[in-house]
Amino acid sequence: WTETVIYSFTGGRDGGKPYAGVIFNAAGSLFSTTGLGGSGYGTVFTLAPPKKGSTTWTESVLYTFGGGPDGSYARSGVVFDTKGNLYSTTGVGSANSGVVFELSPPSKSGGAWTESVLWTFSGGSDGGDSTASLAISGSNLYGTTSLGGQYDQGTVFQVTP
């Protein structure tokens, strides 16, 4: 086996501390999150494979967390739905316990991805600090939290539209 580094994060606008795994889209691009970087609160990024004759992957930040109600400190990977929307969680949000979010692709080439918070964890009975990747089944999202719940030992949750 041979290891090849395809991208090194700077910890700046490109993100830093990518805790989660990656997923591919049909075009061969990689997608995931970073816990830090961007504006200081983490990012969602993609790495496009090298163009013919090159060995350089191209990183693009799809979303930079603001550290408020939109969430921060993303440590979980992303999942796609059939429409190309990305879903994931953050460890911190406006209630200091994280959010479940959706990123919708731009409607036109070169446009910005749009974040929508689907659920804000309270850290109580609904859980908090989600660090594992979500599963998607139909329109429902499923995941876990490491805090909260009846015994403050975490939860398994479902988010339904």
PDB file of N, CA and C in Angstrom, residues 79-161:
ATOM      1  N   VAL A  79     -24.171  13.245   4.275  1.00  0.00           N
ATOM      2  CA  VAL A  79     -24.882  12.297   3.417  1.00  0.00           C
ATOM      3  C   VAL A  79     -25.651  13.100   2.376  1.00  0.00           C
ATOM      4  N   PHE A  80     -25.855  12.500   1.202  1.00  0.00           N
ATOM      5  CA  PHE A  80     -26.629  13.102   0.119  1.00  0.00           C
ATOM      6  C   PHE A  80     -28.029  12.527   0.082  1.00  0.00           C
ATOM      7  N   ASP A  81     -28.995  13.341  -0.362  1.00  0.00           N
ATOM      8  CA  ASP A  81     -30.294  12.788  -0.741  1.00  0.00           C
ATOM      9  C   ASP A  81     -30.316  12.684  -2.271  1.00  0.00           C
ATOM     10  N   THR A  82     -31.417  12.224  -2.835  1.00  0.00           N
ATOM     11  CA  THR A  82     -31.497  12.006  -4.280  1.00  0.00           C
ATOM     12  C   THR A  82     -31.508  13.305  -5.089  1.00  0.00           C
ATOM     13  N   LYS A  83     -31.743  14.448  -4.429  1.00  0.00           N
ATOM     14  CA  LYS A  83     -31.759  15.743  -5.110  1.00  0.00           C
ATOM     15  C   LYS A  83     -30.413  16.457  -5.040  1.00  0.00           C
ATOM     16  N   GLY A  84     -29.419  15.843  -4.374  1.00  0.00           N
ATOM     17  CA  GLY A  84     -28.103  16.459  -4.257  1.00  0.00           C
ATOM     18  C   GLY A  84     -27.925  17.337  -3.043  1.00  0.00           C
ATOM     19  N   ASN A  85     -28.912  17.353  -2.127  1.00  0.00           N
ATOM     20  CA  ASN A  85     -28.763  18.098  -0.875  1.00  0.00           C
ATOM     21  C   ASN A  85     -27.853  17.315   0.061  1.00  0.00           C
ATOM     22  N   LEU A  86     -27.059  18.028   0.847  1.00  0.00           N
ATOM     23  CA  LEU A  86     -26.186  17.424   1.849  1.00  0.00           C
ATOM     24  C   LEU A  86     -26.796  17.608   3.227  1.00  0.00           C
ATOM     25  N   TYR A  87     -26.621  16.612   4.096  1.00  0.00           N
ATOM     26  CA  TYR A  87     -27.119  16.680   5.469  1.00  0.00           C
ATOM     27  C   TYR A  87     -26.010  16.285   6.425  1.00  0.00           C
ATOM     28  N   SER A  88     -25.985  16.935   7.588  1.00  0.00           N
ATOM     29  CA  SER A  88     -25.008  16.589   8.614  1.00  0.00           C
ATOM     30  C   SER A  88     -25.419  17.239   9.929  1.00  0.00           C
ATOM     31  N   THR A  89     -24.520  17.184  10.894  1.00  0.00           N
ATOM     32  CA  THR A  89     -24.756  17.768  12.211  1.00  0.00           C
ATOM     33  C   THR A  89     -23.541  18.564  12.654  1.00  0.00           C
ATOM     34  N   THR A  90     -23.770  19.407  13.660  1.00  0.00           N
ATOM     35  CA  THR A  90     -22.658  20.091  14.329  1.00  0.00           C
ATOM     36  C   THR A  90     -22.730  19.774  15.814  1.00  0.00           C
ATOM     37  N   GLY A  91     -21.631  19.952  16.496  1.00  0.00           N
ATOM     38  CA  GLY A  91     -21.587  19.695  17.928  1.00  0.00           C
ATOM     39  C   GLY A  91     -22.092  20.848  18.760  1.00  0.00           C
ATOM     40  N   VAL A  92     -22.106  22.056  18.190  1.00  0.00           N
ATOM     41  CA  VAL A  92     -22.524  23.251  18.914  1.00  0.00           C
ATOM     42  C   VAL A  92     -23.512  24.017  18.036  1.00  0.00           C
ATOM     43  N   GLY A  93     -24.485  24.668  18.666  1.00  0.00           N
ATOM     44  CA  GLY A  93     -25.466  25.506  17.969  1.00  0.00           C
ATOM     45  C   GLY A  93     -25.954  26.574  18.917  1.00  0.00           C
ATOM     46  N   SER A  94     -27.082  27.198  18.633  1.00  0.00           N
ATOM     47  CA  SER A  94     -27.563  28.300  19.468  1.00  0.00           C
ATOM     48  C   SER A  94     -27.893  27.853  20.891  1.00  0.00           C
ATOM     49  N   ALA A  95     -28.294  26.602  21.063  1.00  0.00           N
ATOM     50  CA  ALA A  95     -28.554  26.082  22.417  1.00  0.00           C
ATOM     51  C   ALA A  95     -27.311  25.392  22.966  1.00  0.00           C
ATOM     52  N   ASN A  96     -26.166  25.570  22.308  1.00  0.00           N
ATOM     53  CA  ASN A  96     -24.877  25.014  22.706  1.00  0.00           C
ATOM     54  C   ASN A  96     -24.826  23.493  22.630  1.00  0.00           C
ATOM     55  N   SER A  97     -25.768  22.875  21.902  1.00  0.00           N
ATOM     56  CA  SER A  97     -25.812  21.416  21.841  1.00  0.00           C
ATOM     57  C   SER A  97     -25.832  20.869  20.422  1.00  0.00           C
ATOM     58  N   GLY A  98     -25.706  21.722  19.413  1.00  0.00           N
ATOM     59  CA  GLY A  98     -25.612  21.271  18.044  1.00  0.00           C
ATOM     60  C   GLY A  98     -26.892  21.380  17.251  1.00  0.00           C
ATOM     61  N   VAL A  99     -26.749  21.166  15.948  1.00  0.00           N
ATOM     62  CA  VAL A  99     -27.875  21.245  15.026  1.00  0.00           C
ATOM     63  C   VAL A  99     -27.788  20.115  14.005  1.00  0.00           C
ATOM     64  N   VAL A 100     -28.928  19.816  13.388  1.00  0.00           N
ATOM     65  CA  VAL A 100     -28.997  19.009  12.170  1.00  0.00           C
ATOM     66  C   VAL A 100     -29.245  20.015  11.054  1.00  0.00           C
ATOM     67  N   PHE A 101     -28.447  19.947   9.983  1.00  0.00           N
ATOM     68  CA  PHE A 101     -28.601  20.931   8.919  1.00  0.00           C
ATOM     69  C   PHE A 101     -28.643  20.283   7.539  1.00  0.00           C
ATOM     70  N   GLU A 102     -29.186  21.051   6.606  1.00  0.00           N
ATOM     71  CA  GLU A 102     -29.232  20.682   5.193  1.00  0.00           C
ATOM     72  C   GLU A 102     -28.506  21.768   4.411  1.00  0.00           C
ATOM     73  N   LEU A 103     -27.704  21.356   3.446  1.00  0.00           N
ATOM     74  CA  LEU A 103     -27.088  22.287   2.495  1.00  0.00           C
ATOM     75  C   LEU A 103     -27.663  21.980   1.126  1.00  0.00           C
ATOM     76  N   SER A 104     -28.313  22.971   0.524  1.00  0.00           N
ATOM     77  CA  SER A 104     -28.897  22.808  -0.806  1.00  0.00           C
ATOM     78  C   SER A 104     -27.958  23.387  -1.840  1.00  0.00           C
ATOM     79  N   PRO A 105     -27.759  22.658  -2.951  1.00  0.00           N
ATOM     80  CA  PRO A 105     -26.846  23.167  -3.981  1.00  0.00           C
ATOM     81  C   PRO A 105     -27.392  24.422  -4.642  1.00  0.00           C
ATOM     82  N   PRO A 106     -26.513  25.204  -5.234  1.00  0.00           N
ATOM     83  CA  PRO A 106     -26.953  26.437  -5.896  1.00  0.00           C
ATOM     84  C   PRO A 106     -27.870  26.125  -7.071  1.00  0.00           C
ATOM     85  N   SER A 107     -28.806  27.022  -7.333  1.00  0.00           N
ATOM     86  CA  SER A 107     -29.730  26.832  -8.451  1.00  0.00           C
ATOM     87  C   SER A 107     -29.070  27.149  -9.788  1.00  0.00           C
ATOM     88  N   LYS A 108     -27.984  27.928  -9.753  1.00  0.00           N
ATOM     89  CA  LYS A 108     -27.253  28.229 -10.990  1.00  0.00           C
ATOM     90  C   LYS A 108     -25.762  28.043 -10.747  1.00  0.00           C
ATOM     91  N   SER A 109     -25.028  27.765 -11.798  1.00  0.00           N
ATOM     92  CA  SER A 109     -23.595  27.529 -11.710  1.00  0.00           C
ATOM     93  C   SER A 109     -22.892  28.724 -11.068  1.00  0.00           C
ATOM     94  N   GLY A 110     -22.016  28.444 -10.125  1.00  0.00           N
ATOM     95  CA  GLY A 110     -21.263  29.488  -9.446  1.00  0.00           C
ATOM     96  C   GLY A 110     -21.980  30.117  -8.275  1.00  0.00           C
ATOM     97  N   GLY A 111     -23.229  29.713  -8.031  1.00  0.00           N
ATOM     98  CA  GLY A 111     -23.986  30.253  -6.907  1.00  0.00           C
ATOM     99  C   GLY A 111     -23.553  29.633  -5.587  1.00  0.00           C
ATOM    100  N   ALA A 112     -24.117  30.129  -4.513  1.00  0.00           N
ATOM    101  CA  ALA A 112     -23.760  29.657  -3.174  1.00  0.00           C
ATOM    102  C   ALA A 112     -24.700  28.541  -2.719  1.00  0.00           C
ATOM    103  N   TRP A 113     -24.172  27.604  -1.950  1.00  0.00           N
ATOM    104  CA  TRP A 113     -24.975  26.589  -1.296  1.00  0.00           C
ATOM    105  C   TRP A 113     -25.749  27.276  -0.167  1.00  0.00           C
ATOM    106  N   THR A 114     -26.941  26.786   0.139  1.00  0.00           N
ATOM    107  CA  THR A 114     -27.798  27.398   1.145  1.00  0.00           C
ATOM    108  C   THR A 114     -27.988  26.446   2.320  1.00  0.00           C
ATOM    109  N   GLU A 115     -27.698  26.934   3.527  1.00  0.00           N
ATOM    110  CA  GLU A 115     -27.879  26.112   4.715  1.00  0.00           C
ATOM    111  C   GLU A 115     -29.248  26.356   5.324  1.00  0.00           C
ATOM    112  N   SER A 116     -29.886  25.277   5.757  1.00  0.00           N
ATOM    113  CA  SER A 116     -31.132  25.338   6.517  1.00  0.00           C
ATOM    114  C   SER A 116     -30.959  24.473   7.756  1.00  0.00           C
ATOM    115  N   VAL A 117     -31.235  25.032   8.921  1.00  0.00           N
ATOM    116  CA  VAL A 117     -31.188  24.248  10.154  1.00  0.00           C
ATOM    117  C   VAL A 117     -32.511  23.502  10.281  1.00  0.00           C
ATOM    118  N   LEU A 118     -32.427  22.192  10.374  1.00  0.00           N
ATOM    119  CA  LEU A 118     -33.621  21.349  10.465  1.00  0.00           C
ATOM    120  C   LEU A 118     -34.005  21.066  11.908  1.00  0.00           C
ATOM    121  N   TRP A 119     -33.018  21.025  12.797  1.00  0.00           N
ATOM    122  CA  TRP A 119     -33.285  20.771  14.218  1.00  0.00           C
ATOM    123  C   TRP A 119     -32.153  21.375  15.036  1.00  0.00           C
ATOM    124  N   THR A 120     -32.512  22.021  16.125  1.00  0.00           N
ATOM    125  CA  THR A 120     -31.533  22.519  17.100  1.00  0.00           C
ATOM    126  C   THR A 120     -31.694  21.710  18.370  1.00  0.00           C
ATOM    127  N   PHE A 121     -30.635  21.012  18.766  1.00  0.00           N
ATOM    128  CA  PHE A 121     -30.686  20.205  19.985  1.00  0.00           C
ATOM    129  C   PHE A 121     -30.675  21.101  21.216  1.00  0.00           C
ATOM    130  N   SER A 122     -31.439  20.702  22.231  1.00  0.00           N
ATOM    131  CA  SER A 122     -31.480  21.465  23.480  1.00  0.00           C
ATOM    132  C   SER A 122     -30.438  20.974  24.476  1.00  0.00           C
ATOM    133  N   GLY A 123     -29.945  19.750  24.273  1.00  0.00           N
ATOM    134  CA  GLY A 123     -29.014  19.158  25.234  1.00  0.00           C
ATOM    135  C   GLY A 123     -29.729  18.431  26.353  1.00  0.00           C
ATOM    136  N   GLY A 124     -31.064  18.469  26.332  1.00  0.00           N
ATOM    137  CA  GLY A 124     -31.868  17.777  27.347  1.00  0.00           C
ATOM    138  C   GLY A 124     -32.331  16.430  26.835  1.00  0.00           C
ATOM    139  N   SER A 125     -33.622  16.201  26.910  1.00  0.00           N
ATOM    140  CA  SER A 125     -34.165  14.897  26.529  1.00  0.00           C
ATOM    141  C   SER A 125     -33.963  14.579  25.045  1.00  0.00           C
ATOM    142  N   ASP A 126     -33.816  15.609  24.195  1.00  0.00           N
ATOM    143  CA  ASP A 126     -33.603  15.359  22.764  1.00  0.00           C
ATOM    144  C   ASP A 126     -32.149  15.074  22.412  1.00  0.00           C
ATOM    145  N   GLY A 127     -31.250  15.224  23.349  1.00  0.00           N
ATOM    146  CA  GLY A 127     -29.836  14.944  23.114  1.00  0.00           C
ATOM    147  C   GLY A 127     -29.039  16.188  22.783  1.00  0.00           C
ATOM    148  N   GLY A 128     -27.776  15.971  22.510  1.00  0.00           N
ATOM    149  CA  GLY A 128     -26.870  17.052  22.150  1.00  0.00           C
ATOM    150  C   GLY A 128     -25.512  16.499  21.780  1.00  0.00           C
ATOM    151  N   ASP A 129     -24.717  17.298  21.094  1.00  0.00           N
ATOM    152  CA  ASP A 129     -23.363  16.945  20.676  1.00  0.00           C
ATOM    153  C   ASP A 129     -23.359  15.722  19.757  1.00  0.00           C
ATOM    154  N   SER A 130     -23.969  15.887  18.597  1.00  0.00           N
ATOM    155  CA  SER A 130     -23.985  14.817  17.610  1.00  0.00           C
ATOM    156  C   SER A 130     -22.673  14.815  16.837  1.00  0.00           C
ATOM    157  N   THR A 131     -21.958  13.713  16.885  1.00  0.00           N
ATOM    158  CA  THR A 131     -20.660  13.633  16.218  1.00  0.00           C
ATOM    159  C   THR A 131     -20.589  12.527  15.170  1.00  0.00           C
ATOM    160  N   ALA A 132     -21.604  11.688  15.086  1.00  0.00           N
ATOM    161  CA  ALA A 132     -21.603  10.597  14.115  1.00  0.00           C
ATOM    162  C   ALA A 132     -22.359  11.009  12.859  1.00  0.00           C
ATOM    163  N   SER A 133     -22.007  10.414  11.742  1.00  0.00           N
ATOM    164  CA  SER A 133     -22.699  10.709  10.491  1.00  0.00           C
ATOM    165  C   SER A 133     -24.152  10.262  10.553  1.00  0.00           C
ATOM    166  N   LEU A 134     -24.975  10.934   9.781  1.00  0.00           N
ATOM    167  CA  LEU A 134     -26.396  10.608   9.701  1.00  0.00           C
ATOM    168  C   LEU A 134     -26.629   9.458   8.731  1.00  0.00           C
ATOM    169  N   ALA A 135     -27.771   8.811   8.892  1.00  0.00           N
ATOM    170  CA  ALA A 135     -28.282   7.863   7.907  1.00  0.00           C
ATOM    171  C   ALA A 135     -29.545   8.478   7.347  1.00  0.00           C
ATOM    172  N   ILE A 136     -29.814   8.226   6.075  1.00  0.00           N
ATOM    173  CA  ILE A 136     -30.999   8.776   5.442  1.00  0.00           C
ATOM    174  C   ILE A 136     -31.833   7.626   4.886  1.00  0.00           C
ATOM    175  N   SER A 137     -33.134   7.693   5.130  1.00  0.00           N
ATOM    176  CA  SER A 137     -34.067   6.697   4.610  1.00  0.00           C
ATOM    177  C   SER A 137     -35.330   7.438   4.189  1.00  0.00           C
ATOM    178  N   GLY A 138     -35.585   7.480   2.884  1.00  0.00           N
ATOM    179  CA  GLY A 138     -36.696   8.279   2.382  1.00  0.00           C
ATOM    180  C   GLY A 138     -36.441   9.738   2.696  1.00  0.00           C
ATOM    181  N   SER A 139     -37.368  10.373   3.398  1.00  0.00           N
ATOM    182  CA  SER A 139     -37.217  11.776   3.798  1.00  0.00           C
ATOM    183  C   SER A 139     -36.693  11.921   5.217  1.00  0.00           C
ATOM    184  N   ASN A 140     -36.465  10.825   5.911  1.00  0.00           N
ATOM    185  CA  ASN A 140     -36.078  10.860   7.323  1.00  0.00           C
ATOM    186  C   ASN A 140     -34.572  10.770   7.501  1.00  0.00           C
ATOM    187  N   LEU A 141     -34.087  11.480   8.507  1.00  0.00           N
ATOM    188  CA  LEU A 141     -32.683  11.422   8.895  1.00  0.00           C
ATOM    189  C   LEU A 141     -32.581  10.768  10.270  1.00  0.00           C
ATOM    190  N   TYR A 142     -31.552   9.950  10.460  1.00  0.00           N
ATOM    191  CA  TYR A 142     -31.342   9.243  11.722  1.00  0.00           C
ATOM    192  C   TYR A 142     -29.910   9.471  12.187  1.00  0.00           C
ATOM    193  N   GLY A 143     -29.725   9.601  13.487  1.00  0.00           N
ATOM    194  CA  GLY A 143     -28.386   9.803  14.011  1.00  0.00           C
ATOM    195  C   GLY A 143     -28.333   9.559  15.502  1.00  0.00           C
ATOM    196  N   THR A 144     -27.191   9.885  16.062  1.00  0.00           N
ATOM    197  CA  THR A 144     -26.979   9.714  17.502  1.00  0.00           C
ATOM    198  C   THR A 144     -26.390  10.986  18.094  1.00  0.00           C
ATOM    199  N   THR A 145     -26.593  11.134  19.399  1.00  0.00           N
ATOM    200  CA  THR A 145     -25.937  12.198  20.161  1.00  0.00           C
ATOM    201  C   THR A 145     -25.162  11.538  21.293  1.00  0.00           C
ATOM    202  N   SER A 146     -24.137  12.203  21.765  1.00  0.00           N
ATOM    203  CA  SER A 146     -23.351  11.637  22.865  1.00  0.00           C
ATOM    204  C   SER A 146     -23.797  12.164  24.225  1.00  0.00           C
ATOM    205  N   LEU A 147     -24.656  13.182  24.223  1.00  0.00           N
ATOM    206  CA  LEU A 147     -25.140  13.768  25.473  1.00  0.00           C
ATOM    207  C   LEU A 147     -26.662  13.791  25.472  1.00  0.00           C
ATOM    208  N   GLY A 148     -27.240  14.054  26.631  1.00  0.00           N
ATOM    209  CA  GLY A 148     -28.684  14.203  26.763  1.00  0.00           C
ATOM    210  C   GLY A 148     -29.393  12.875  26.850  1.00  0.00           C
ATOM    211  N   GLY A 149     -30.714  12.934  26.721  1.00  0.00           N
ATOM    212  CA  GLY A 149     -31.534  11.747  26.877  1.00  0.00           C
ATOM    213  C   GLY A 149     -31.930  11.559  28.331  1.00  0.00           C
ATOM    214  N   GLN A 150     -32.705  10.547  28.575  1.00  0.00           N
ATOM    215  CA  GLN A 150     -33.242  10.303  29.913  1.00  0.00           C
ATOM    216  C   GLN A 150     -32.156  10.145  30.977  1.00  0.00           C
ATOM    217  N   TYR A 151     -31.033   9.525  30.623  1.00  0.00           N
ATOM    218  CA  TYR A 151     -29.971   9.271  31.602  1.00  0.00           C
ATOM    219  C   TYR A 151     -28.703  10.083  31.305  1.00  0.00           C
ATOM    220  N   ASP A 152     -28.827  11.077  30.420  1.00  0.00           N
ATOM    221  CA  ASP A 152     -27.713  11.921  29.994  1.00  0.00           C
ATOM    222  C   ASP A 152     -26.542  11.099  29.447  1.00  0.00           C
ATOM    223  N   GLN A 153     -26.890  10.030  28.729  1.00  0.00           N
ATOM    224  CA  GLN A 153     -25.875   9.178  28.115  1.00  0.00           C
ATOM    225  C   GLN A 153     -26.018   9.142  26.595  1.00  0.00           C
ATOM    226  N   GLY A 154     -26.796  10.072  26.050  1.00  0.00           N
ATOM    227  CA  GLY A 154     -26.955  10.176  24.609  1.00  0.00           C
ATOM    228  C   GLY A 154     -28.276   9.623  24.116  1.00  0.00           C
ATOM    229  N   THR A 155     -28.537   9.843  22.830  1.00  0.00           N
ATOM    230  CA  THR A 155     -29.794   9.425  22.221  1.00  0.00           C
ATOM    231  C   THR A 155     -29.562   8.891  20.811  1.00  0.00           C
ATOM    232  N   VAL A 156     -30.539   8.171  20.315  1.00  0.00           N
ATOM    233  CA  VAL A 156     -30.677   7.875  18.898  1.00  0.00           C
ATOM    234  C   VAL A 156     -31.894   8.674  18.461  1.00  0.00           C
ATOM    235  N   PHE A 157     -31.769   9.454  17.388  1.00  0.00           N
ATOM    236  CA  PHE A 157     -32.867  10.344  17.007  1.00  0.00           C
ATOM    237  C   PHE A 157     -33.268  10.154  15.558  1.00  0.00           C
ATOM    238  N   GLN A 158     -34.467  10.625  15.250  1.00  0.00           N
ATOM    239  CA  GLN A 158     -35.016  10.686  13.904  1.00  0.00           C
ATOM    240  C   GLN A 158     -35.511  12.106  13.687  1.00  0.00           C
ATOM    241  N   VAL A 159     -35.152  12.702  12.563  1.00  0.00           N
ATOM    242  CA  VAL A 159     -35.649  14.018  12.178  1.00  0.00           C
ATOM    243  C   VAL A 159     -36.501  13.816  10.925  1.00  0.00           C
ATOM    244  N   THR A 160     -37.761  14.240  11.015  1.00  0.00           N
ATOM    245  CA  THR A 160     -38.730  14.035   9.943  1.00  0.00           C
ATOM    246  C   THR A 160     -39.240  15.383   9.443  1.00  0.00           C
ATOM    247  N   PRO A 161     -39.352  15.535   8.111  1.00  0.00           N
ATOM    248  CA  PRO A 161     -39.892  16.806   7.600  1.00  0.00           C
ATOM    249  C   PRO A 161     -41.323  17.050   8.063  1.00  0.00           C
TER     250      PRO A 161
END
